[in-house]
Amino acid sequence: MPSEQLNLLLIEHDPDFARYMGEMLGQVRDLTINMQWAAGLTAGLSELQATTFEVAMLDLYVPDGAGLANIPLIRSQAPHVPIIAVGESDDEIVALEAVDAGAQDYLVKSQLTPAWLERSIRYSIGRHRMDVALLEAEEKYHSLFDHLVEGIFQTTPEGRYLMANAALARIYGYASPEELIQGLTDIGGRLYVEKGRRDEFIRLMQEHDTITSFESLINRKDGSVIWISENCRAIRDARGHLLYYEGTVEDITQRRQAEENLRNSEALYHSLVETLPQNILRKDNQGRFTFANQQFCKMLGLPLEAIIGKTDFDFFPRELAEKYQRDDQRVMLTGNAYETVEENQPPGRDKMYVQLVKTPLYGADGTSIGLQGIFWDITQQRLADEKIRRINALLAQSRKELRLKNTQMEDNLKMAREIQLTMLPQQYPTFPRSALPSQSALQFTHRYLPAGTVGGDFFTVSALSENEAGVFICDVAGHGVRSALVTAMIRALAEELNPLAIDPGKFLSKLNSDLHAILKHTGTPMLTTAFYLVADWTTGTMRYANAGHPKPLHIRRSAGQVEPLANAGGQSQPVLGLFEGASYQTCEVKLSPKDVVMLFTDGLYEVEDRNNALYSQAMLVAGVQQRAPLPMPQLFDDLLSEIRRFSADHAFDDDVCLVGLEFIGGSP
């Protein structure tokens, strides 16, 4: 799968360390990092204002900065960017001070590795996101606390408020919790209307430590009187000493008023029925309407007096009226409630769906006197349910089609793998051309292990002349179809550059230019590393050029040495396709008989063990050194077995390609 991409700003005055950081970031396995370098704090702040970065790395002691004070300065300018502080000192106090100042992590320059750097970047981004989420959660909590309908309080036993929320202030008629706390300092004397009510509250708390539904009349700030219900508990310390009371307050004035009205007037019952949005009706044993609320009257478009004494046959189609009558008889005969969803068609209106509940009614003597019905319109809900069912059917069909397409795609990928394998050399050239493979002055071996069905690694071995062989290897970032397509392009471009093949530097320069011209139109760069060498068996001379690729290993068997093939200038050169005008240097080295040059892609050593430790390049060199005397095929197979055993899952996560050239020696 393609690696995650992010932008990183490095604020660092030392250009050598900046280059070193760029190299290490290029070796990070699961992140594609675009590093931008600012040589000072001022320049870094400008970049943060102009460009979006996912993370910033700050040298604590840039000359134009102020040490640890740089961290809060950057946070104030770019609070959305996590900061990783770096310094020379391996001092825990410095690290803690950096984190306290606002950095997500502190790294020691001398201890940096690609794996450690990747972990720090991921940790810092994750921690920063958690910090932001925590702040948002705290703001949400305070918002919720202040917008609760119920009042919340803490008071001393003596009757003074320690804390109150906005809802309590509103209930008591104060503009804010602060005004309430400052203005209402004697709860017993000023809040309760009934004298001694606070004393009763204290007595109950002393006996039970809790109170529920403690209802009282209280005075609001404006002099009005309301009913409240309090729930409270006593908060004590570890020794059992009372600290304060904590509880909630609900304004129950309307409820108390409603209860009083219900007790005193049947009229209130009817008024409540009339305010409900549901249709409510009553019928006698003959199916005649005896009551209907205004909602039902509105639905029929008739006044109540035009409904009383009539039956369903007077208002609904005959088939619906007969169904309603059968349902009514079942309720009255069985005494059981009846609930259903049914069709309803008021006069002059379209059909609709209603949720219906019918219950029997009984007289004082317990005999049946009819039934009561309540129903409400659920047409939109029913239509929505039907729409969901249709959508689910379409989704099921889509999933079936998708499974078919996935099967076709898998078949296509298998065919692509077969085609890609045919692009690799099927046999090696011999030198001289008439020599048998076992007698060739230059001998070759390779191992190709794609991580997916198709891969992003590619190599060629070709005879440039009677005397010279060309070996090319490349690695397109990631693996899969996208990478495989780029390797196919590179193969085609390389074949077109055969006239330049004898000069590795010119070959890679032209390949870079052509690849950049193609990829720039895609809008997304594909990081491609490559290494190309030309070996002359008659002179033992090997020329080579490197485009950001892992340095091949030169195995000097006669000297018992294994060393990376570095560029002559000691500087790394850019990967292919990024910079249009990049020029690549041709280097030269002398081969001795039995020397081996081992080319490989980074998937060979970028594996982790169960403790998340990487198989390093130093371990790779040591593994090759140990097996240097072995024949190339056995050396490669033993090395791959060792790395698999090291890996946590005994497999490679990325494409792996090894190509070996052995100089046997001889005379033309």
XYZ file of C-alpha atoms in Angstrom:
668
model
C 0.000 0.000 0.000
C 1.226 3.581 -0.612
C 2.907 5.115 2.417
C 1.415 8.038 4.330
C 2.638 11.432 3.112
C 3.275 14.505 5.230
C 5.150 17.817 5.183
C 7.878 18.459 7.778
C 9.606 21.767 8.552
C 13.173 21.551 9.922
C 14.370 24.730 11.701
C 18.120 24.126 11.928
C 21.151 26.416 11.345
C 23.594 23.596 10.468
C 23.283 22.674 6.735
C 25.191 19.409 7.258
C 22.678 18.240 9.855
C 19.846 19.357 7.572
C 21.227 17.184 4.769
C 21.676 14.310 7.214
C 18.067 14.683 8.301
C 16.938 14.620 4.663
C 18.796 11.346 4.119
C 17.321 9.749 7.231
C 13.802 10.892 6.373
C 14.271 9.294 2.960
C 14.931 5.984 4.722
C 11.736 6.091 6.816
C 9.726 3.059 5.853
C 5.994 3.836 6.161
C 6.011 7.614 5.733
C 6.732 9.693 2.640
C 8.100 12.909 4.123
C 8.560 16.164 2.239
C 11.142 18.049 4.317
C 11.512 21.816 4.055
C 14.532 23.434 5.707
C 14.609 26.842 7.402
C 18.069 28.040 8.509
C 16.764 30.113 11.443
C 13.813 30.824 13.704
C 12.653 33.861 11.739
C 12.710 31.949 8.470
C 10.911 29.034 10.134
C 8.103 31.252 11.418
C 7.650 32.653 7.912
C 7.420 29.141 6.451
C 4.819 28.131 9.053
C 2.674 31.091 8.003
C 3.033 30.363 4.292
C 2.838 26.549 4.120
C 0.842 23.776 5.778
C 3.006 21.378 7.786
C 2.025 18.254 9.734
C 5.052 18.505 12.055
C 7.962 20.853 12.837
C 11.454 19.892 14.102
C 13.258 22.655 16.004
C 16.924 22.927 16.974
C 16.577 24.462 20.449
C 19.668 26.601 20.011
C 19.316 28.251 16.590
C 21.364 31.504 16.704
C 18.439 33.882 16.203
C 16.261 32.149 18.809
C 15.922 32.117 22.575
C 16.339 28.463 23.508
C 13.332 26.844 25.139
C 11.347 30.062 24.666
C 11.284 29.269 20.934
C 8.755 26.492 21.554
C 5.863 28.611 22.951
C 6.652 31.231 20.293
C 6.116 28.682 17.523
C 2.989 27.313 19.252
C 1.503 30.804 19.336
C 2.185 31.251 15.618
C 1.141 27.732 14.525
C -0.872 26.019 17.293
C -1.997 23.267 14.911
C 1.562 22.019 14.254
C 3.166 19.503 16.700
C 6.790 20.318 17.610
C 9.731 17.932 18.015
C 12.665 19.585 19.787
C 16.190 18.390 18.919
C 19.477 19.180 20.619
C 22.977 17.997 21.348
C 22.385 17.320 25.069
C 21.330 13.856 26.233
C 19.848 15.336 29.417
C 16.495 14.249 30.827
C 16.010 17.645 32.480
C 16.364 19.403 29.118
C 13.924 16.935 27.575
C 11.361 17.519 30.347
C 11.739 21.283 30.063
C 11.183 21.064 26.291
C 8.004 19.022 26.757
C 6.800 21.352 29.540
C 7.347 24.277 27.158
C 4.958 22.680 24.664
C 7.009 20.260 22.546
C 5.580 16.806 21.870
C 9.007 15.098 22.021
C 12.748 15.748 22.457
C 15.403 13.954 20.381
C 19.182 13.858 20.771
C 20.926 14.493 17.454
C 23.620 11.877 17.961
C 21.055 9.149 18.688
C 18.800 9.622 15.652
C 17.931 6.638 13.439
C 15.266 6.417 10.684
C 13.142 4.072 12.783
C 13.432 6.224 15.919
C 12.674 9.334 13.851
C 9.557 7.741 12.346
C 8.288 6.692 15.779
C 8.843 10.185 17.162
C 6.990 11.790 14.248
C 4.027 9.437 14.614
C 4.000 9.821 18.423
C 4.174 13.628 18.243
C 1.363 13.901 15.722
C -0.776 11.473 17.732
C -0.078 13.196 21.052
C -0.830 16.600 19.551
C -4.160 15.328 18.229
C -4.994 13.913 21.664
C -4.153 17.248 23.323
C -6.411 19.092 20.883
C -9.208 16.545 21.433
C -8.832 16.891 25.221
C -9.156 20.681 25.046
C -12.235 20.316 22.859
C -13.695 17.784 25.312
C -13.072 20.151 28.242
C -14.763 22.993 26.375
C -17.661 20.676 25.543
C -17.926 19.624 29.215
C -18.016 23.226 30.426
C -20.558 24.084 27.749
C -22.711 21.125 28.789
C -22.360 22.027 32.487
C -23.476 25.595 31.856
C -26.358 24.622 29.555
C -27.967 21.939 31.684
C -31.635 22.486 32.437
C -31.123 21.378 36.037
C -29.391 23.635 38.517
C -26.227 22.271 40.156
C -24.829 23.533 43.452
C -22.326 23.046 46.259
C -23.023 24.693 49.622
C -21.486 24.820 53.066
C -23.546 23.348 55.933
C -23.918 26.919 57.250
C -25.815 28.006 54.128
C -23.313 29.659 51.753
C -22.897 28.728 48.085
C -19.494 27.392 47.005
C -20.470 26.668 43.385
C -23.479 27.090 41.093
C -24.066 26.612 37.378
C -25.870 28.924 34.963
C -29.103 26.922 35.152
C -29.344 27.433 38.925
C -28.781 31.154 38.498
C -31.591 31.295 35.924
C -33.956 29.320 38.172
C -33.321 31.699 41.088
C -33.507 34.797 38.858
C -29.842 35.844 38.914
C -27.885 37.029 35.902
C -24.917 34.720 36.494
C -23.578 32.101 38.925
C -21.170 34.709 40.329
C -24.011 37.100 41.144
C -25.921 34.275 42.872
C -22.906 33.214 44.997
C -22.152 36.797 46.044
C -25.784 37.869 46.577
C -27.308 34.831 48.270
C -25.128 34.305 51.332
C -27.853 33.144 53.760
C -29.792 30.245 52.211
C -31.884 29.503 55.284
C -32.936 33.104 55.863
C -33.446 34.362 52.306
C -34.162 31.444 49.963
C -36.916 29.338 51.529
C -40.439 30.810 51.899
C -41.434 28.450 54.714
C -39.660 29.244 57.965
C -37.550 26.364 59.254
C -37.410 24.661 55.844
C -33.601 24.884 55.775
C -33.490 23.361 59.266
C -35.570 20.433 57.999
C -33.159 20.067 55.078
C -30.155 19.956 57.463
C -31.894 17.466 59.769
C -32.589 15.041 56.919
C -29.042 15.378 55.630
C -27.621 14.656 59.077
C -29.786 11.539 59.361
C -29.396 10.087 55.858
C -26.532 11.933 54.093
C -28.817 12.116 51.026
C -32.114 13.745 50.055
C -34.225 13.080 46.976
C -37.178 15.127 45.725
C -37.050 17.659 48.585
C -39.776 20.048 47.389
C -40.013 23.615 48.688
C -41.345 27.068 47.886
C -38.483 29.525 47.372
C -38.048 33.262 46.828
C -36.479 34.328 43.537
C -34.352 37.472 43.322
C -37.254 39.495 41.827
C -39.574 38.514 44.696
C -41.599 35.917 42.793
C -42.168 32.490 44.342
C -41.593 29.146 42.631
C -41.548 25.474 43.541
C -38.249 23.562 43.396
C -37.227 19.932 43.912
C -33.766 19.253 45.368
C -31.609 16.134 45.257
C -28.569 16.344 47.492
C -25.771 14.318 49.083
C -23.171 15.022 51.741
C -19.512 15.057 50.653
C -17.133 13.877 53.379
C -13.370 13.452 53.639
C -11.559 10.182 54.319
C -12.168 10.601 58.060
C -15.885 11.110 57.605
C -15.832 14.850 58.291
C -18.491 16.790 56.400
C -16.971 19.021 53.701
C -19.993 20.388 51.843
C -23.375 19.533 50.311
C -23.679 18.803 46.571
C -26.864 18.451 44.585
C -29.278 19.468 41.847
C -32.303 21.760 41.683
C -35.251 21.436 39.313
C -37.936 24.053 38.823
C -41.156 22.056 39.339
C -43.519 25.006 39.509
C -45.406 23.961 36.389
C -45.628 20.344 37.507
C -47.011 21.315 40.921
C -49.485 23.636 39.286
C -50.547 20.918 36.868
C -50.982 18.402 39.674
C -53.120 20.836 41.605
C -55.269 21.603 38.595
C -55.697 17.917 37.790
C -56.891 17.262 41.285
C -59.390 20.119 41.173
C -60.780 20.052 37.644
C -61.716 17.473 35.046
C -61.595 20.308 32.574
C -57.823 20.294 32.762
C -57.816 16.690 31.525
C -59.689 17.769 28.408
C -57.394 20.723 27.901
C -54.375 18.389 28.020
C -56.054 16.055 25.530
C -56.690 18.988 23.227
C -53.046 20.076 23.287
C -51.679 16.668 22.308
C -50.618 16.285 18.666
C -52.199 12.803 18.489
C -55.740 12.089 17.333
C -57.856 10.924 20.298
C -61.375 9.487 20.069
C -63.927 7.428 21.997
C -66.727 5.138 20.765
C -69.589 3.330 22.473
C -70.425 -0.358 22.067
C -72.335 0.387 18.842
C -69.344 2.074 17.256
C -70.746 5.620 17.627
C -68.334 8.453 18.426
C -68.785 9.833 21.950
C -65.687 12.068 22.078
C -62.999 13.427 19.747
C -60.239 15.932 20.372
C -59.591 18.899 18.152
C -56.770 17.108 16.319
C -59.224 14.419 15.157
C -61.806 17.038 14.233
C -59.191 18.898 12.207
C -58.265 15.707 10.368
C -61.928 15.097 9.370
C -62.476 18.785 8.701
C -65.606 18.800 10.855
C -66.662 20.341 14.189
C -67.128 18.027 17.176
C -70.935 18.285 17.069
C -70.902 16.922 13.502
C -68.956 13.850 14.659
C -70.664 12.848 17.914
C -73.205 10.020 17.325
C -71.825 9.129 13.880
C -69.870 5.975 12.947
C -66.822 5.257 10.774
C -69.158 4.528 7.832
C -70.108 8.207 7.812
C -66.533 9.366 7.174
C -64.386 6.624 5.611
C -64.575 4.305 2.575
C -66.681 1.206 3.245
C -63.775 -1.296 3.202
C -61.840 0.789 5.754
C -64.925 1.340 7.944
C -65.616 -2.410 8.020
C -62.000 -3.104 9.085
C -62.192 -0.460 11.835
C -65.441 -2.018 13.102
C -63.932 -5.550 13.216
C -60.937 -4.240 15.173
C -63.240 -2.382 17.612
C -65.290 -5.525 18.303
C -62.137 -7.566 18.970
C -60.910 -5.017 21.546
C -64.245 -4.853 23.359
C -64.777 -8.641 23.324
C -61.253 -9.655 24.418
C -60.537 -6.707 26.711
C -57.053 -6.530 25.215
C -55.379 -3.457 23.799
C -54.786 -3.480 20.040
C -51.840 -1.772 18.368
C -51.114 -1.713 14.657
C -50.089 0.330 11.643
C -52.969 0.757 9.202
C -54.212 2.795 6.283
C -56.433 5.803 6.880
C -58.175 8.018 4.334
C -59.908 11.144 5.680
C -62.629 12.669 3.488
C -61.203 14.484 0.479
C -57.600 13.563 1.292
C -55.026 11.022 0.132
C -54.421 7.757 1.912
C -51.999 7.890 4.801
C -50.445 5.487 7.301
C -51.142 5.843 11.026
C -49.814 4.227 14.198
C -52.923 3.159 16.123
C -53.592 2.063 19.714
C -57.084 1.001 20.822
C -57.959 0.177 24.455
C -61.262 -0.903 26.053
C -63.309 1.439 28.289
C -65.263 0.240 31.339
C -68.018 1.739 33.424
C -68.094 2.032 37.212
C -69.617 -1.439 37.413
C -66.815 -2.952 35.336
C -68.871 -3.588 32.212
C -67.659 -2.575 28.753
C -68.890 0.830 27.595
C -66.798 1.169 24.445
C -63.200 1.916 23.552
C -60.673 4.706 23.232
C -58.381 5.143 20.239
C -55.220 7.157 19.801
C -53.436 7.386 16.456
C -50.883 9.587 14.703
C -49.615 10.072 11.173
C -46.488 8.031 10.302
C -46.779 8.329 6.515
C -43.384 9.946 6.104
C -41.752 7.365 8.341
C -43.404 4.530 6.393
C -42.295 6.008 3.085
C -38.799 6.419 4.491
C -38.777 2.743 5.595
C -39.854 1.658 2.132
C -37.146 3.826 0.610
C -34.570 2.251 2.928
C -35.720 -1.218 1.864
C -35.316 -0.255 -1.791
C -31.882 1.193 -1.072
C -30.858 -1.972 0.788
C -31.921 -4.056 -2.204
C -29.846 -1.831 -4.478
C -26.902 -2.105 -2.092
C -27.160 -5.888 -2.107
C -27.101 -5.843 -5.905
C -24.152 -3.435 -5.861
C -22.231 -5.700 -3.462
C -22.851 -8.629 -5.788
C -21.573 -6.642 -8.762
C -18.605 -5.437 -6.728
C -17.660 -9.004 -5.797
C -17.755 -9.895 -9.490
C -15.567 -6.916 -10.363
C -13.136 -7.840 -7.570
C -12.842 -11.334 -9.020
C -12.155 -9.861 -12.443
C -9.594 -7.477 -10.938
C -7.821 -10.345 -9.183
C -7.613 -12.221 -12.484
C -6.229 -9.109 -14.174
C -3.621 -8.707 -11.421
C -2.533 -12.307 -11.816
C -2.074 -11.720 -15.539
C -0.182 -8.476 -14.785
C 2.162 -10.411 -12.491
C 2.901 -12.927 -15.232
C 3.575 -10.104 -17.689
C 5.806 -8.276 -15.201
C 7.869 -11.414 -14.572
C 8.466 -11.765 -18.323
C 9.971 -8.227 -18.261
C 12.806 -9.492 -16.046
C 15.852 -11.183 -17.627
C 15.123 -14.797 -18.501
C 18.800 -15.571 -19.171
C 22.063 -13.709 -18.683
C 24.577 -12.643 -21.373
C 27.993 -14.354 -21.411
C 31.446 -12.768 -21.865
C 32.881 -13.407 -24.285
C 29.666 -14.081 -26.173
C 30.805 -17.565 -27.233
C 31.544 -18.656 -23.653
C 29.400 -21.108 -21.751
C 27.511 -19.553 -18.756
C 29.735 -21.405 -16.302
C 32.854 -20.045 -18.062
C 31.673 -16.438 -18.530
C 34.075 -13.750 -17.280
C 31.079 -11.888 -15.806
C 28.460 -14.001 -14.027
C 25.095 -12.923 -12.682
C 22.536 -14.008 -10.072
C 19.230 -12.470 -8.964
C 16.371 -12.983 -6.504
C 13.027 -11.175 -7.065
C 10.333 -11.253 -4.310
C 7.337 -8.906 -4.906
C 5.348 -8.101 -1.740
C 2.047 -7.991 -3.645
C 0.675 -9.527 -6.794
C 2.717 -7.001 -8.766
C 5.715 -5.059 -7.527
C 7.648 -1.821 -7.912
C 11.166 -3.300 -8.186
C 12.827 -3.885 -11.570
C 16.244 -4.809 -12.971
C 17.939 -5.599 -16.265
C 21.219 -7.253 -17.238
C 22.369 -6.582 -20.806
C 25.423 -6.925 -23.039
C 26.463 -3.465 -24.246
C 29.322 -4.806 -26.335
C 31.649 -7.791 -26.550
C 33.473 -6.462 -23.492
C 30.923 -4.567 -21.394
C 27.814 -5.531 -19.427
C 25.207 -3.097 -18.093
C 23.271 -3.797 -14.870
C 20.318 -1.556 -13.941
C 18.143 -1.754 -10.809
C 15.342 0.543 -9.657
C 12.762 0.743 -6.847
C 9.485 2.652 -7.233
C 8.047 3.711 -3.856
C 5.312 1.430 -2.584
C 4.090 -1.712 -4.304
C 1.053 -2.634 -6.349
C -0.430 -1.635 -9.696
C 0.657 2.014 -9.569
C 4.279 1.145 -8.856
C 4.240 -1.635 -11.453
C 3.044 0.802 -14.130
C 5.921 3.175 -13.345
C 8.443 0.317 -13.566
C 7.017 -0.562 -16.979
C 7.542 3.054 -18.088
C 11.109 3.023 -16.764
C 11.843 -0.218 -18.629
C 10.596 1.323 -21.892
C 12.565 4.540 -21.325
C 15.732 2.591 -20.470
C 15.519 0.632 -23.710
C 15.259 3.881 -25.683
C 18.448 5.188 -24.002
C 20.688 2.393 -25.278
C 23.020 4.893 -27.096
C 23.858 6.459 -23.680
C 24.161 3.137 -21.866
C 27.976 3.111 -21.730
C 28.018 6.264 -19.542
C 26.043 5.648 -16.299
C 25.885 9.337 -15.331
C 24.507 10.480 -18.696
C 22.174 7.469 -18.781
C 20.578 8.323 -15.410
C 20.472 12.070 -16.214
C 18.520 11.467 -19.415
C 16.289 8.836 -17.742
C 15.519 11.355 -14.949
C 14.609 14.067 -17.468
C 12.295 11.780 -19.461
C 10.635 10.362 -16.345
C 10.085 13.848 -14.876
C 8.426 14.968 -18.123
C 5.919 12.095 -17.794
C 5.236 12.189 -14.053
C 4.846 15.962 -13.697
C 1.456 15.735 -15.420
C 0.138 13.287 -12.828
C 0.319 15.840 -10.017
C 1.732 13.234 -7.628
C 5.457 12.402 -7.645
C 6.510 8.755 -7.500
C 9.789 8.388 -5.610
C 12.058 6.162 -7.715
C 15.601 5.178 -6.751
C 17.980 3.622 -9.284
C 21.548 2.354 -9.654
C 23.306 1.651 -12.962
C 26.729 0.106 -13.582
C 28.812 -0.801 -16.604
C 31.483 -3.507 -16.104
C 34.335 -4.219 -18.591
C 35.594 -7.764 -18.175
C 38.729 -7.118 -20.226
C 39.998 -4.330 -17.930
C 38.212 -5.087 -14.665
C 36.883 -1.508 -14.684
C 33.389 -0.743 -13.421
C 31.670 2.630 -13.915
C 28.484 3.439 -12.014
C 26.002 6.163 -11.012
C 23.490 6.273 -8.145
C 20.089 8.056 -8.030
C 19.186 7.934 -4.327
C 19.374 4.122 -4.278
C 20.755 2.032 -1.386
C 24.500 1.757 -1.911
C 25.414 -1.654 -3.435
C 27.982 -3.752 -1.590
C 31.414 -4.376 -3.135
C 32.564 -7.791 -1.870
C 36.352 -7.958 -2.202
C 36.885 -11.649 -1.616
C 40.669 -11.561 -1.991
C 40.940 -8.819 0.668
C 38.124 -10.210 2.840
C 36.311 -6.851 2.797
C 32.712 -5.730 2.198
C 32.147 -2.021 1.617
C 29.317 0.130 0.197
C 29.846 1.693 -3.233
C 29.725 5.394 -2.370
C 29.715 8.284 -4.834
C 33.107 9.771 -5.553
C 32.125 13.150 -4.071
C 30.607 11.575 -0.958
C 27.261 13.289 -1.595
C 23.970 11.487 -2.223
C 22.238 12.275 -5.496
C 18.455 12.780 -5.858
C 15.935 10.132 -6.745
C 14.608 9.960 -10.305
C 11.759 12.112 -11.589
C 11.724 14.821 -8.903
C 14.073 17.454 -10.335
C 14.045 18.025 -14.063
C 17.634 19.253 -14.389
C 19.323 16.782 -12.038
C 22.758 15.660 -13.262
C 24.255 12.371 -12.090
C 27.958 11.722 -11.598
C 29.749 8.725 -13.108
C 32.107 7.026 -10.664
C 34.686 4.316 -11.329
C 36.113 1.423 -9.364
C 38.573 -1.386 -10.165
C 37.394 -4.980 -9.802
C 39.672 -7.805 -8.823
C 39.081 -11.431 -9.842
C 36.340 -13.098 -7.712
C 34.961 -9.669 -6.645
C 31.165 -9.518 -6.302
C 28.952 -6.449 -6.586
C 25.607 -6.960 -4.802
C 22.746 -4.607 -5.819
C 19.517 -4.581 -3.778
C 16.363 -2.602 -2.995
C 15.503 -1.252 0.462
C 12.838 -3.907 1.042
C 15.717 -6.258 1.849
C 16.568 -4.643 5.176
C 13.500 -2.597 6.136
C 11.942 -5.321 8.304
C 11.139 -5.277 12.024
C 11.458 -7.940 14.686
C 8.926 -8.590 17.476
C 10.394 -5.658 19.462
C 9.979 -3.234 16.521
C 13.755 -3.098 15.974
C 14.860 -2.676 12.345
C 17.240 -4.973 10.483
C 19.836 -2.254 9.896
C 22.225 -1.738 6.985
C 25.067 -2.480 9.403
C 23.499 -5.887 10.085
C 23.196 -6.410 6.324
C 26.905 -5.677 5.787
C 27.803 -8.049 8.629
C 25.591 -10.784 7.179
C 27.238 -10.451 3.751
C 30.734 -10.316 5.312
C 30.048 -13.595 7.110
C 28.987 -15.297 3.837
C 31.442 -13.591 1.451
C 33.281 -16.805 0.384
C 30.034 -18.561 -0.631
C 28.880 -18.805 -4.257
C 26.516 -15.973 -5.125
C 23.283 -18.082 -5.282
C 23.991 -19.644 -1.877
C 25.051 -16.277 -0.402
C 21.748 -14.708 -1.538
C 19.574 -17.591 -0.285
C 21.294 -17.762 3.124
C 21.022 -13.982 3.546
C 17.290 -13.977 2.706
C 16.715 -16.822 5.184
C 18.507 -14.888 7.936
C 16.384 -11.759 7.378
C 13.164 -13.798 7.312
C 14.076 -15.346 10.669
C 14.710 -11.841 12.040
C 11.323 -10.539 10.828
C 8.433 -10.641 13.314
C 6.171 -12.404 10.796
C 8.991 -14.178 8.917
C 8.180 -12.269 5.738
C 9.132 -9.116 3.855
C 6.758 -6.149 3.981
C 8.105 -4.540 0.791
C 9.287 -5.731 -2.623
C 12.764 -7.314 -2.516
C 15.172 -7.484 -5.440
C 18.795 -8.682 -5.299
C 21.123 -8.692 -8.319
C 24.700 -9.929 -8.146
C 27.610 -9.449 -10.588
C 30.727 -11.574 -10.098
C 33.934 -10.670 -11.928
C 35.628 -13.989 -12.681
C 38.480 -12.341 -14.573
C 40.300 -13.513 -17.653
C 41.970 -12.179 -20.759
C 40.289 -11.019 -23.970
